[in-house]
mmCIF file of C-alpha atoms in Angstrom:
data_model
loop_
_atom_site.group_PDB
_atom_site.id
_atom_site.type_symbol
_atom_site.label_atom_id
_atom_site.label_comp_id
_atom_site.label_asym_id
_atom_site.label_seq_id
_atom_site.Cartn_x
_atom_site.Cartn_y
_atom_site.Cartn_z
ATOM 1 C CA MET A 1340 96.166 91.184 80.097
ATOM 2 C CA MET A 1341 97.118 89.246 83.194
ATOM 3 C CA ASP A 1342 100.553 89.463 84.574
ATOM 4 C CA TRP A 1343 101.523 85.769 85.188
ATOM 5 C CA SER A 1344 104.760 86.493 86.921
ATOM 6 C CA THR A 1345 102.339 87.658 89.899
ATOM 7 C CA VAL A 1346 100.817 84.242 89.934
ATOM 8 C CA LEU A 1347 104.511 82.758 89.911
ATOM 9 C CA ILE A 1348 105.671 85.103 92.560
ATOM 10 C CA SER A 1349 102.641 84.090 94.738
ATOM 11 C CA MET A 1350 103.111 80.285 94.128
ATOM 12 C CA LYS A 1351 106.561 80.465 94.959
ATOM 13 C CA THR A 1352 106.230 82.552 98.098
ATOM 14 C CA ALA A 1353 103.268 80.366 99.393
ATOM 15 C CA SER A 1354 105.231 77.076 98.706
ATOM 16 C CA LEU A 1355 108.463 77.923 100.326
ATOM 17 C CA SER A 1356 106.621 79.639 103.312
ATOM 18 C CA ILE A 1357 104.390 76.519 104.039
ATOM 19 C CA PHE A 1358 107.609 74.234 103.728
ATOM 20 C CA ILE A 1359 109.226 76.266 106.502
ATOM 21 C CA THR A 1360 105.957 76.792 108.646
ATOM 22 C CA PHE A 1361 105.029 73.320 108.335
ATOM 23 C CA PHE A 1362 108.197 72.348 110.431
ATOM 24 C CA LEU A 1363 108.160 75.394 112.499
ATOM 25 C CA GLY A 1364 104.410 74.778 113.645
ATOM 26 C CA LEU A 1365 104.969 71.125 114.014
ATOM 27 C CA PHE A 1366 107.765 71.475 116.738
ATOM 28 C CA ALA A 1367 106.610 74.507 118.253
ATOM 29 C CA ALA A 1368 103.215 72.806 118.984
ATOM 30 C CA TRP A 1369 105.338 69.724 120.308
ATOM 31 C CA ALA A 1370 107.196 71.936 122.489
ATOM 32 C CA ILE A 1371 104.314 73.685 124.144
ATOM 33 C CA VAL A 1372 102.432 70.352 124.453
ATOM 34 C CA LYS A 1373 105.292 69.109 126.329
ATOM 35 C CA MET A 1374 106.082 72.215 128.528
ATOM 36 C CA LYS A 1375 105.184 71.762 132.161
ATOM 37 C CA ASN A 1376 105.843 75.264 133.126
ATOM 38 C CA GLU A 1377 102.246 76.860 132.892
ATOM 39 C CA PRO A 1378 103.186 80.648 132.999
ATOM 40 C CA ILE A 1379 105.902 80.152 130.239
ATOM 41 C CA LYS A 1380 103.603 78.180 128.183
ATOM 42 C CA MET A 1381 100.817 80.705 128.190
ATOM 43 C CA PHE A 1382 103.298 83.299 127.451
ATOM 44 C CA LEU A 1383 104.876 81.572 124.452
ATOM 45 C CA ASP A 1384 101.367 80.472 123.192
ATOM 46 C CA GLY A 1385 100.378 84.055 123.221
ATOM 47 C CA VAL A 1386 103.522 85.034 121.291
ATOM 48 C CA PHE A 1387 102.866 82.491 118.557
ATOM 49 C CA THR A 1388 99.287 83.164 118.128
ATOM 50 C CA LEU A 1389 99.643 87.046 118.224
ATOM 51 C CA PRO A 1390 99.945 87.493 114.436
ATOM 52 C CA LEU A 1391 96.494 85.752 114.093
ATOM 53 C CA VAL A 1392 94.756 88.429 115.954
ATOM 54 C CA LEU A 1393 96.785 91.414 115.108
ATOM 55 C CA PRO A 1394 96.002 93.577 112.086
ATOM 56 C CA PRO A 1395 98.336 92.398 109.389
ATOM 57 C CA THR A 1396 99.716 96.004 108.917
ATOM 58 C CA VAL A 1397 100.617 96.098 112.453
ATOM 59 C CA VAL A 1398 102.588 92.871 112.070
ATOM 60 C CA GLY A 1399 104.098 94.206 108.985
ATOM 61 C CA PHE A 1400 105.355 97.368 110.796
ATOM 62 C CA PHE A 1401 107.067 94.999 113.549
ATOM 63 C CA LEU A 1402 108.650 92.939 110.490
ATOM 64 C CA LEU A 1403 109.779 96.229 109.038
ATOM 65 C CA PHE A 1404 111.249 97.374 112.253
ATOM 66 C CA ILE A 1405 113.329 94.120 112.488
ATOM 67 C CA PHE A 1406 114.311 93.593 108.834
ATOM 68 C CA GLY A 1407 114.337 97.154 107.579
ATOM 69 C CA VAL A 1408 117.652 98.904 106.836
ATOM 70 C CA ARG A 1409 117.970 100.151 110.174
ATOM 71 C CA GLY A 1410 116.600 96.892 111.936
ATOM 72 C CA PRO A 1411 118.891 94.623 113.844
ATOM 73 C CA ILE A 1412 118.422 91.885 111.313
ATOM 74 C CA GLY A 1413 118.281 94.072 108.249
ATOM 75 C CA LYS A 1414 121.344 96.074 108.887
ATOM 76 C CA PHE A 1415 123.226 92.802 109.755
ATOM 77 C CA PHE A 1416 122.495 91.545 106.221
ATOM 78 C CA ILE A 1417 123.368 94.810 104.704
ATOM 79 C CA ASP A 1418 126.591 95.048 106.587
ATOM 80 C CA PHE A 1419 127.840 91.686 106.357
ATOM 81 C CA PHE A 1420 126.283 90.331 103.112
ATOM 82 C CA ALA A 1421 125.384 93.574 101.386
ATOM 83 C CA TYR A 1422 122.048 92.464 100.826
ATOM 84 C CA LYS A 1423 118.798 94.240 101.734
ATOM 85 C CA ILE A 1424 115.820 91.922 102.813
ATOM 86 C CA ALA A 1425 113.241 94.661 102.940
ATOM 87 C CA PHE A 1426 111.359 95.193 99.512
ATOM 88 C CA SER A 1427 112.739 92.017 98.063
ATOM 89 C CA TRP A 1428 111.200 88.586 97.149
ATOM 90 C CA PRO A 1429 112.405 87.023 100.492
ATOM 91 C CA ALA A 1430 110.490 89.668 102.336
ATOM 92 C CA THR A 1431 107.284 88.391 100.812
ATOM 93 C CA VAL A 1432 108.310 84.807 102.271
ATOM 94 C CA ILE A 1433 109.009 86.125 105.738
ATOM 95 C CA ALA A 1434 105.584 87.838 105.848
ATOM 96 C CA ALA A 1435 103.906 84.945 104.545
ATOM 97 C CA ILE A 1436 105.651 82.668 107.337
ATOM 98 C CA VAL A 1437 104.886 85.127 110.178
ATOM 99 C CA MET A 1438 101.074 85.301 109.083
ATOM 100 C CA SER A 1439 100.509 81.670 108.253
ATOM 101 C CA PHE A 1440 102.428 80.139 111.391
ATOM 102 C CA PRO A 1441 99.638 80.476 113.779
ATOM 103 C CA LEU A 1442 97.209 78.656 111.792
ATOM 104 C CA MET A 1443 99.671 75.860 111.613
ATOM 105 C CA TYR A 1444 100.746 76.003 115.202
ATOM 106 C CA ARG A 1445 97.316 76.110 116.628
ATOM 107 C CA SER A 1446 96.023 73.439 114.187
ATOM 108 C CA VAL A 1447 98.847 71.055 115.053
ATOM 109 C CA ARG A 1448 98.505 71.696 118.705
ATOM 110 C CA GLY A 1449 94.945 70.957 118.557
ATOM 111 C CA ALA A 1450 95.529 67.674 116.655
ATOM 112 C CA PHE A 1451 98.247 66.547 119.234
ATOM 113 C CA GLU A 1452 96.197 67.365 122.196
ATOM 114 C CA GLN A 1453 93.577 64.964 120.790
ATOM 115 C CA VAL A 1454 95.896 62.031 120.697
ATOM 116 C CA ASP A 1455 95.643 59.382 123.782
ATOM 117 C CA TYR A 1456 98.926 59.875 125.469
ATOM 118 C CA ASN A 1457 98.624 56.450 126.655
ATOM 119 C CA LEU A 1458 100.011 55.382 123.535
ATOM 120 C CA LEU A 1459 102.983 57.701 123.972
ATOM 121 C CA ASP A 1460 103.630 55.783 127.259
ATOM 122 C CA ALA A 1461 102.947 52.514 125.636
ATOM 123 C CA GLY A 1462 105.900 53.456 123.178
ATOM 124 C CA ARG A 1463 108.337 54.341 125.985
ATOM 125 C CA THR A 1464 107.670 51.102 127.508
ATOM 126 C CA LEU A 1465 108.819 49.431 124.488
ATOM 127 C CA GLY A 1466 111.845 51.260 124.476
ATOM 128 C CA MET A 1467 111.251 53.425 121.758
ATOM 129 C CA SER A 1468 113.068 56.818 121.683
ATOM 130 C CA GLU A 1469 111.305 60.253 122.014
ATOM 131 C CA TRP A 1470 112.138 60.842 118.221
ATOM 132 C CA LYS A 1471 110.469 57.669 117.139
ATOM 133 C CA ILE A 1472 107.431 58.180 119.386
ATOM 134 C CA PHE A 1473 106.951 61.631 117.835
ATOM 135 C CA TRP A 1474 106.981 60.604 114.311
ATOM 136 C CA LYS A 1475 105.444 57.048 114.669
ATOM 137 C CA VAL A 1476 102.888 57.798 117.198
ATOM 138 C CA LEU A 1477 102.121 61.251 117.887
ATOM 139 C CA PHE A 1478 102.712 62.361 114.209
ATOM 140 C CA ALA A 1479 100.955 59.574 112.671
ATOM 141 C CA ASN A 1480 97.842 59.820 114.986
ATOM 142 C CA SER A 1481 97.838 63.569 114.346
ATOM 143 C CA LEU A 1482 98.132 63.493 110.370
ATOM 144 C CA PRO A 1483 94.707 64.495 109.400
ATOM 145 C CA GLY A 1484 94.891 67.634 111.909
ATOM 146 C CA ILE A 1485 98.368 68.326 110.630
ATOM 147 C CA ILE A 1486 97.398 68.229 106.844
ATOM 148 C CA SER A 1487 94.286 70.499 107.477
ATOM 149 C CA GLY A 1488 96.652 73.025 109.248
ATOM 150 C CA GLY A 1489 99.093 73.034 106.668
ATOM 151 C CA ILE A 1490 96.374 73.493 103.818
ATOM 152 C CA LEU A 1491 95.155 76.637 105.922
ATOM 153 C CA ALA A 1492 98.758 77.821 106.332
ATOM 154 C CA TYR A 1493 99.333 77.753 102.683
ATOM 155 C CA ALA A 1494 96.085 79.640 101.802
ATOM 156 C CA ARG A 1495 97.098 82.122 104.210
ATOM 157 C CA GLY A 1496 100.320 82.531 102.913
ATOM 158 C CA LEU A 1497 98.836 82.885 99.370
ATOM 159 C CA GLY A 1498 96.343 85.439 100.456
ATOM 160 C CA GLU A 1499 98.764 87.681 102.737
ATOM 161 C CA PHE A 1500 98.327 91.274 101.878
ATOM 162 C CA GLY A 1501 99.214 93.630 104.802
ATOM 163 C CA ALA A 1502 102.284 92.535 106.118
ATOM 164 C CA THR A 1503 103.730 91.718 102.600
ATOM 165 C CA ALA A 1504 102.929 95.311 101.575
ATOM 166 C CA MET A 1505 104.472 96.851 104.703
ATOM 167 C CA LEU A 1506 107.882 94.739 104.389
ATOM 168 C CA ALA A 1507 108.074 93.667 100.733
ATOM 169 C CA GLY A 1508 106.258 96.625 99.019
ATOM 170 C CA ASN A 1509 104.323 96.224 95.592
ATOM 171 C CA ILE A 1510 107.045 95.985 93.110
ATOM 172 C CA ALA A 1511 105.807 94.457 89.724
ATOM 173 C CA GLY A 1512 107.515 91.381 88.913
ATOM 174 C CA GLN A 1513 109.490 91.266 92.148
ATOM 175 C CA THR A 1514 107.274 91.391 95.221
ATOM 176 C CA ARG A 1515 103.763 91.961 93.802
ATOM 177 C CA THR A 1516 101.577 88.846 94.944
ATOM 178 C CA LEU A 1517 98.132 88.013 93.844
ATOM 179 C CA PRO A 1518 96.420 90.170 96.483
ATOM 180 C CA LEU A 1519 98.766 93.070 95.931
ATOM 181 C CA ALA A 1520 97.970 92.750 92.273
ATOM 182 C CA VAL A 1521 94.111 92.929 92.818
ATOM 183 C CA TYR A 1522 94.703 96.151 94.938
ATOM 184 C CA SER A 1523 96.979 97.774 92.264
ATOM 185 C CA GLU A 1524 94.187 96.861 89.551
ATOM 186 C CA VAL A 1525 91.390 98.303 91.581
ATOM 187 C CA ALA A 1526 93.410 101.442 92.426
ATOM 188 C CA ALA A 1527 94.212 101.885 88.752
ATOM 189 C CA GLY A 1528 90.599 101.300 87.710
ATOM 190 C CA ASN A 1529 91.064 98.260 85.829
ATOM 191 C CA MET A 1530 88.210 96.375 87.284
ATOM 192 C CA GLY A 1531 88.462 93.587 84.475
ATOM 193 C CA GLU A 1532 91.995 92.754 85.364
ATOM 194 C CA ALA A 1533 91.571 92.794 89.186
ATOM 195 C CA PHE A 1534 88.322 90.085 88.504
ATOM 196 C CA ASN A 1535 91.075 87.858 86.608
ATOM 197 C CA TYR A 1536 93.230 87.941 89.658
ATOM 198 C CA VAL A 1537 90.522 87.439 92.064
ATOM 199 C CA LEU A 1538 89.262 84.379 90.133
ATOM 200 C CA VAL A 1539 92.661 82.811 90.541
ATOM 201 C CA ILE A 1540 92.648 83.315 94.277
ATOM 202 C CA VAL A 1541 89.056 82.060 94.532
ATOM 203 C CA PHE A 1542 90.006 78.801 92.640
ATOM 204 C CA ILE A 1543 93.040 78.139 94.645
ATOM 205 C CA ALA A 1544 91.099 78.605 97.973
ATOM 206 C CA PHE A 1545 88.306 76.482 96.757
ATOM 207 C CA ILE A 1546 90.871 73.788 96.029
ATOM 208 C CA ALA A 1547 92.115 73.971 99.557
ATOM 209 C CA ILE A 1548 88.771 73.811 101.163
ATOM 210 C CA PHE A 1549 87.873 70.893 98.952
ATOM 211 C CA ILE A 1550 90.955 68.934 100.264
ATOM 212 C CA MET A 1551 90.267 69.800 103.673
ATOM 213 C CA ASP A 1552 86.615 68.538 103.474
ATOM 214 C CA TYR A 1553 88.022 65.543 101.889
ATOM 215 C CA ILE A 1554 90.361 64.756 104.665
ATOM 216 C CA SER A 1555 87.657 65.306 107.179
ATOM 217 C CA ILE A 1556 85.226 62.973 105.314
ATOM 218 C CA ARG A 1557 87.784 60.050 105.338
ATOM 219 C CA LYS A 1558 88.487 60.712 108.892
ATOM 220 C CA GLU A 1559 84.902 60.259 110.013
ATOM 221 C CA LYS A 1560 84.583 57.007 107.925
ATOM 222 C CA GLN A 1561 87.624 55.690 109.588
ATOM 223 C CA TRP A 1562 86.002 56.313 113.087
ATOM 224 C CA ARG A 1563 82.820 54.513 112.123
#
């Protein structure tokens, strides 16, 4: 019988992580696009993109090093708040944020760079503040790419396995997400149960692809 708490944990993790990743990716991309110092820009771009190309278990190792009981942040939380981050539900969110952030960041940056920057200059000549230019000009003209990045990041957070296993573990009812449930059932030889979890993941992924395609079609129609 399918453990629906696993689905709930995955949905909660993906939902909270995309809320945080959305704004982190948005403002990180804006900061990089505006940056004039090319060496620093390239360095930061590499750091922001690194989780996308590293094996998830390697990312999980670094997260465990930082948020583990002996890590700088993990030890701080234990000493001052008596709370252990590693192998808790917040650890699943942290892993999902780190692994999905590059997709959001790269998508938003690409969308920003396609905007005609004469529109931004026009906003400045009209006396608009940089904050208003960002939201009313840059954000508005980049919206399809931003939404696509958000959907990709959500799907990535929902399907995260390696970093989550390293930092949060595989605790039933607490940190076991859908990918971890698939792994656990296969390891136990319960192929039928694993298949049920796989169906849920495939269904959610298909919905995400459908929404992305719908946005792309609408965008093409607007250009015609």
